[in-house]
CSV table of C-alpha atoms in Angstrom, one decimal:
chain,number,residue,atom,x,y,z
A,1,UNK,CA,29.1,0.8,-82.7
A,2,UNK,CA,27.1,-1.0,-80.5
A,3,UNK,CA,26.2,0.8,-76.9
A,4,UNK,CA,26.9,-1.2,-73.8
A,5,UNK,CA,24.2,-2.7,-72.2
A,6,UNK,CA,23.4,-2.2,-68.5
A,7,UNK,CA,24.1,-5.0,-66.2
A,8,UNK,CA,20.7,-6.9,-65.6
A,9,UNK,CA,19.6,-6.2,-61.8
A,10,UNK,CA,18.9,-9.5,-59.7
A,11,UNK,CA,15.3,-9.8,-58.8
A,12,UNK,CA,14.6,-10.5,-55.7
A,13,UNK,CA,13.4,-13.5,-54.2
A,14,UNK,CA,9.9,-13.9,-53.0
A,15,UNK,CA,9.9,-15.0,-48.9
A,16,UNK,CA,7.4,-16.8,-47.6
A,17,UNK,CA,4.2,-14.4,-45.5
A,18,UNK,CA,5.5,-15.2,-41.9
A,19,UNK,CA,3.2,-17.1,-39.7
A,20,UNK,CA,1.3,-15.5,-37.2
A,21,UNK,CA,2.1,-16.6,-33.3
A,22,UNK,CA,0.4,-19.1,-31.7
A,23,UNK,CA,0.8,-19.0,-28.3
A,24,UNK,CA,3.7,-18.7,-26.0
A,25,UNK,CA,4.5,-22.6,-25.9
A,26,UNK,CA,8.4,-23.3,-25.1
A,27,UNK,CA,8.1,-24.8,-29.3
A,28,UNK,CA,7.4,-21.2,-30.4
A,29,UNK,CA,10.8,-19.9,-28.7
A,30,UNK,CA,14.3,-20.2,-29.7
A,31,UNK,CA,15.7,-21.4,-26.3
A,32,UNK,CA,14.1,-22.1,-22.8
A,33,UNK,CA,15.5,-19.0,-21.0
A,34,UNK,CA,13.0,-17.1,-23.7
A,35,UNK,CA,10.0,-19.3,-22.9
A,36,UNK,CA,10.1,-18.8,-19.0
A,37,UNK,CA,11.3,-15.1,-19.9
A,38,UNK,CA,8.0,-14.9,-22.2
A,39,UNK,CA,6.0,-17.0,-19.5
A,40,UNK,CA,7.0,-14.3,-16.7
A,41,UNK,CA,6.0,-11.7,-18.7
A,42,UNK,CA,2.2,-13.3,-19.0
A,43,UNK,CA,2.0,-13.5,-15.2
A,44,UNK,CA,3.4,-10.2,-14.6
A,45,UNK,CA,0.8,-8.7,-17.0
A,46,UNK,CA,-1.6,-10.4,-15.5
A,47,UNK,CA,-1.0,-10.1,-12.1
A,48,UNK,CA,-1.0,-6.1,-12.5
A,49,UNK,CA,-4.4,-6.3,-14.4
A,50,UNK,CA,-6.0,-8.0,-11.0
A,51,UNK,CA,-4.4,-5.5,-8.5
A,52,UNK,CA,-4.7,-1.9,-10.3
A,53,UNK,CA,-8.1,-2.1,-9.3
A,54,UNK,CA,-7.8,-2.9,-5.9
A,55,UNK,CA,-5.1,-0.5,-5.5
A,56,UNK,CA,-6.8,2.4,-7.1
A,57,UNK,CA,-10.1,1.7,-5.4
A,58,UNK,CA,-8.3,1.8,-1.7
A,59,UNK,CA,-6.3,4.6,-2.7
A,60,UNK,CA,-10.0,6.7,-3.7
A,61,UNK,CA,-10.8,5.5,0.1
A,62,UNK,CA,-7.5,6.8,1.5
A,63,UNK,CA,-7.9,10.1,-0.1
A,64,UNK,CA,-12.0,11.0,0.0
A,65,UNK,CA,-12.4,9.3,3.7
A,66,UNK,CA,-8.6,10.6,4.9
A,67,UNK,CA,-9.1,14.2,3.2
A,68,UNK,CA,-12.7,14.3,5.9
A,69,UNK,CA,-11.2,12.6,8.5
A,70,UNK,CA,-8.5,15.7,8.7
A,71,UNK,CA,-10.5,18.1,7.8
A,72,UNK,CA,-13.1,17.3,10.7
A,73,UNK,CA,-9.7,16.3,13.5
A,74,UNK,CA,-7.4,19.6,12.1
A,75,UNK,CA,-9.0,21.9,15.4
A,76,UNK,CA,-8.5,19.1,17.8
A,77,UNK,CA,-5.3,18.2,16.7
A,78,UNK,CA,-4.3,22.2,16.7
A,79,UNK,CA,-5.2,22.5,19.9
A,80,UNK,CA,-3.4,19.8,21.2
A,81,UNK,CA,-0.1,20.9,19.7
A,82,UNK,CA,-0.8,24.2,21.3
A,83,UNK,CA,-1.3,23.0,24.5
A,84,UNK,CA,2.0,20.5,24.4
A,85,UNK,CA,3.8,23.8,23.3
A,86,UNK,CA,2.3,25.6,26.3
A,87,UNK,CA,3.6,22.7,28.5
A,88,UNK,CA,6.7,21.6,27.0
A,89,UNK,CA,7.8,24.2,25.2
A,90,UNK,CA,7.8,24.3,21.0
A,91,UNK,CA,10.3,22.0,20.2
A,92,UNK,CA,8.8,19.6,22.3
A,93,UNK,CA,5.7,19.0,20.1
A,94,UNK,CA,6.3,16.4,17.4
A,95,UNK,CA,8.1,13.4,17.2
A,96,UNK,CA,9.9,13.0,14.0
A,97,UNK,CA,10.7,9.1,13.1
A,98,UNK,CA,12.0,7.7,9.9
A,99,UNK,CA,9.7,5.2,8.4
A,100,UNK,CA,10.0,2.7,5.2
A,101,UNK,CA,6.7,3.4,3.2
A,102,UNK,CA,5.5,1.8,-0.4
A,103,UNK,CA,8.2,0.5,-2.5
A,104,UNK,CA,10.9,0.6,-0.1
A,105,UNK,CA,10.7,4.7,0.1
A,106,UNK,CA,11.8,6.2,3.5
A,107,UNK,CA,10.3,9.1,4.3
A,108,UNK,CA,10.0,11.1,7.4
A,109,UNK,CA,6.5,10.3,9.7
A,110,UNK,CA,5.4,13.3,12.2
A,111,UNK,CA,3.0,13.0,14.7
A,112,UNK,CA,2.2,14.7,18.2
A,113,UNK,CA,3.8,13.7,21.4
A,114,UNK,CA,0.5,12.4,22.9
A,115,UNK,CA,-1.6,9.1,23.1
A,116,UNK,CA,-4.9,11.7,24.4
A,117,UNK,CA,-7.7,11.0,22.4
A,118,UNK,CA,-5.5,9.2,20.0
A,119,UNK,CA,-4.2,12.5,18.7
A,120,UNK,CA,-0.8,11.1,17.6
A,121,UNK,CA,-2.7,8.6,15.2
A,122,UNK,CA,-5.0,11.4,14.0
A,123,UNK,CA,-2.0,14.0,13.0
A,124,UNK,CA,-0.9,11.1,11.2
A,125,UNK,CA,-3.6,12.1,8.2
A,126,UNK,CA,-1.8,14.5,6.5
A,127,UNK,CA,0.6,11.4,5.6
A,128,UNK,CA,-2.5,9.6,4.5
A,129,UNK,CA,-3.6,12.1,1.8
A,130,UNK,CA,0.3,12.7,0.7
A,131,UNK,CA,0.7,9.0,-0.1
A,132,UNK,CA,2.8,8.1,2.4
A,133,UNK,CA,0.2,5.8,4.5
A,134,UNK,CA,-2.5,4.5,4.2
A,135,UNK,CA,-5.6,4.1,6.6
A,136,UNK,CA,-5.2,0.6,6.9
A,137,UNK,CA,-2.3,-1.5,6.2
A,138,UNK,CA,0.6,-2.9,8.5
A,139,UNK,CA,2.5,-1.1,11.1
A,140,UNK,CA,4.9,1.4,9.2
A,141,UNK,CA,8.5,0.0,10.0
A,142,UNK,CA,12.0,1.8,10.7
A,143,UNK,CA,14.6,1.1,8.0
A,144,UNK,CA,16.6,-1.6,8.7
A,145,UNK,CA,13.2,-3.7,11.0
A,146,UNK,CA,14.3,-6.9,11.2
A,147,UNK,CA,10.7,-7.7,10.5
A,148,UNK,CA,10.5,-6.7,6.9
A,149,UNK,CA,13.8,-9.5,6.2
A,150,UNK,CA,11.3,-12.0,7.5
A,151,UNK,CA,10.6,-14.8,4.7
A,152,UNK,CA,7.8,-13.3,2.3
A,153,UNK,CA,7.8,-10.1,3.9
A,154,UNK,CA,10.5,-8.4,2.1
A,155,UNK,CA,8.3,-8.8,-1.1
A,156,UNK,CA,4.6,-7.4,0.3
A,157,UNK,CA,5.9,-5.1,2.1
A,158,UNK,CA,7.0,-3.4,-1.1
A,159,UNK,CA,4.0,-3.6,-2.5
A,160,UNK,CA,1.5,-2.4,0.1
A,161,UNK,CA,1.4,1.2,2.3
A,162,UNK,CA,1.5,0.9,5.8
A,163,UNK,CA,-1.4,1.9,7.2
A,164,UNK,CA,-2.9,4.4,10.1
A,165,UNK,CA,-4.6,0.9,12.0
A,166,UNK,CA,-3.9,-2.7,10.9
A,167,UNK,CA,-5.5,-5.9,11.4
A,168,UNK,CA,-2.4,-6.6,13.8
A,169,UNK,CA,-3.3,-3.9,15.6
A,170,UNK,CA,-7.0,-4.5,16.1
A,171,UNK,CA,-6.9,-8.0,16.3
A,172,UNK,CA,-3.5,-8.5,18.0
A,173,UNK,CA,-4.4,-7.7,21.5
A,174,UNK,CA,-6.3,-10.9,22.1
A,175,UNK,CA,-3.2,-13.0,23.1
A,176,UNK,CA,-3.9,-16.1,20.6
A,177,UNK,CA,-1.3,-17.9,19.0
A,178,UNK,CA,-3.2,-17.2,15.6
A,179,UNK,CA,-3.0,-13.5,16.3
A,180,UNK,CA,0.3,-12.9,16.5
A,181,UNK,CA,1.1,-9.7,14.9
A,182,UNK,CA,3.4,-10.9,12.0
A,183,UNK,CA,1.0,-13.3,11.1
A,184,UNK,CA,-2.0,-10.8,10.9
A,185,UNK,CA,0.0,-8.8,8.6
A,186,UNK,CA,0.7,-11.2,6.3
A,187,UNK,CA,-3.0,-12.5,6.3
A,188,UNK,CA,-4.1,-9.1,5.6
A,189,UNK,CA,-1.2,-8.7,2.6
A,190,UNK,CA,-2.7,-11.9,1.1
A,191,UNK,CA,-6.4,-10.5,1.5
A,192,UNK,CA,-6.4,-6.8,1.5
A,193,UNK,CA,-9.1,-4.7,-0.5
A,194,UNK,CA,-11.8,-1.9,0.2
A,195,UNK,CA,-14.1,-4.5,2.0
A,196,UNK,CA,-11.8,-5.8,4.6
A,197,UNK,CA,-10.4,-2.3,4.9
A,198,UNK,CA,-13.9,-1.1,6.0
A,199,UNK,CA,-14.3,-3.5,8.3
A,200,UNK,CA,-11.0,-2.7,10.0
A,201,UNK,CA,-11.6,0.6,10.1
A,202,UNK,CA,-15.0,0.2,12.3
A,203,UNK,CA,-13.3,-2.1,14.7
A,204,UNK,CA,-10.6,0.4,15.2
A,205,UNK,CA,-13.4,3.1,16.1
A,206,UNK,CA,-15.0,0.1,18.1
A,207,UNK,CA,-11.5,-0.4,19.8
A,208,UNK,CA,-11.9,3.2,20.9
A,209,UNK,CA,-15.0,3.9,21.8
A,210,UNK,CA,-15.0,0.4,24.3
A,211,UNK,CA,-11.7,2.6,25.6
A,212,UNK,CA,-12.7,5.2,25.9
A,213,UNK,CA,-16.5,4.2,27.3
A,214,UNK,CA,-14.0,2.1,29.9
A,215,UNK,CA,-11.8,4.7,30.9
A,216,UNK,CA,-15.1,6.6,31.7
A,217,UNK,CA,-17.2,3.7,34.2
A,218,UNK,CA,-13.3,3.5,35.4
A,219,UNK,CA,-13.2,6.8,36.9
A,220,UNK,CA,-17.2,6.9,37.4
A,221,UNK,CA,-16.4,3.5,40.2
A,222,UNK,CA,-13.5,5.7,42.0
A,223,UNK,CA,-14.8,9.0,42.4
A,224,UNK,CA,-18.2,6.8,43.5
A,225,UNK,CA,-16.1,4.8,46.0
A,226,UNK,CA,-14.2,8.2,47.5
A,227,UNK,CA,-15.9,10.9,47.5
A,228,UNK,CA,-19.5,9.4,48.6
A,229,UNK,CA,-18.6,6.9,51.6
A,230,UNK,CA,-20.0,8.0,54.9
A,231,UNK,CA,-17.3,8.2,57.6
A,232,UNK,CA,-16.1,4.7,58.9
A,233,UNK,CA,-17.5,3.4,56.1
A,234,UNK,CA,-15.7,-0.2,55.3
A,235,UNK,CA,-16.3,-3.5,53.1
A,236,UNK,CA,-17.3,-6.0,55.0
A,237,UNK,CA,-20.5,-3.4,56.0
């Protein structure tokens, strides 16, 4: 009796080595959506290879150059919060404001009732070394700022901090068309980096010093002109 032979097992086919890609041409793609999809993914890849750098190198400057700044302003600013709760009593002291940081992110900004000696900008630092700000970038906006809908805003101002000082804010005070505040910021989105940072930040201290300097040949001319004329004393002589 013969035995039953097994059924023969198909061999497979040989398929040909697939060809490696050549590029990201619309040819190489099985419809158009998939080219500009492939296309968008280039630029994206490459556009986060330019500004990780940047970022990361003005973040370092936020964070060594914040981290002194409030270690070397912490007494002053203590002592100013002591003396507005002497004055005003404790609950009196900070002013707490919702603000829309990187990303779209609200968070909650805290700074001291006062414009002496720039105190409420310099209690601001803790904010600096959290993340939430950074030492220069455009005034930090309230959700729902009409500003940030403005065409082109909507998209830098998700992608930058705002910032301690601001080229709108040292620059802004001239009065010329080409300083106008919105457009400052959006020069300074389109240009920002460690250099032009560095440079902000020393016409900021400029900024004060000429203030304060001011403030001081202000006061110098009045006490001059009321406490030292002699008796019938007048202009014209």
């Amino acid at each position: 009796m013969q035995q039953a032979q097994a059924p023969r097992q198909p061999q497979p086919q040989p398929y040909p080595h697939p060809q490696p890609p050549t590029g990201t041409a619309r040819g190489h793609f099985p419809s158009r959506p998939a080219a500009r999809l492939a296309g968008l993914t280039d630029r994206a890849g490459h556009l986060a290879d330019r500004l990780a750098p940047r970022a990361s190198a003005e973040r370092v400057l936020d964070l060594t150059l914040g981290t002194a700044l409030l270690i070397a302003t912490a007494p002053a600013v203590a002592l100013g919060a002591l003396a507005l709760a002497v004055r005003r009593g404790p609950g009196n002291v900070w002013e707490l404001t919702p603000r829309t940081g990187l990303g779209g992110r609200v968070f909650t900004l805290r700074s001291l009732r006062t414009h002496r000696l720039r105190l409420d900008l310099l209690s601001r630092l803790p904010h600096v070394v959290r993340g939430d700000l950074s030492l220069v970038g455009p005034a930090p906006l309230a959700p729902g700022d009409p500003r940030a809908a403005w065409p082109g805003a909507r998209q830098w101002r998700q992608e930058l901090r705002p910032g301690l000082t601001g080229l709108a804010q040292v620059r802004a005070r001239s009065g010329m068309p080409w300083d106008d505040p919105a457009l400052l910021d959006q020069h300074y989105a389109e240009h920002h980096g460690v250099v032009l940072d560095l440079a902000i930040l020393t016409e900021a201290v400029r900024n004060s010093l000429r203030t304060t300097t001011g403030r001081a040949r202000s006061t110098k001319a009045h006490l001059s002109d009321t406490d030292h004329r002699l008796p019938g004393y007048s202009r014209v002589d």
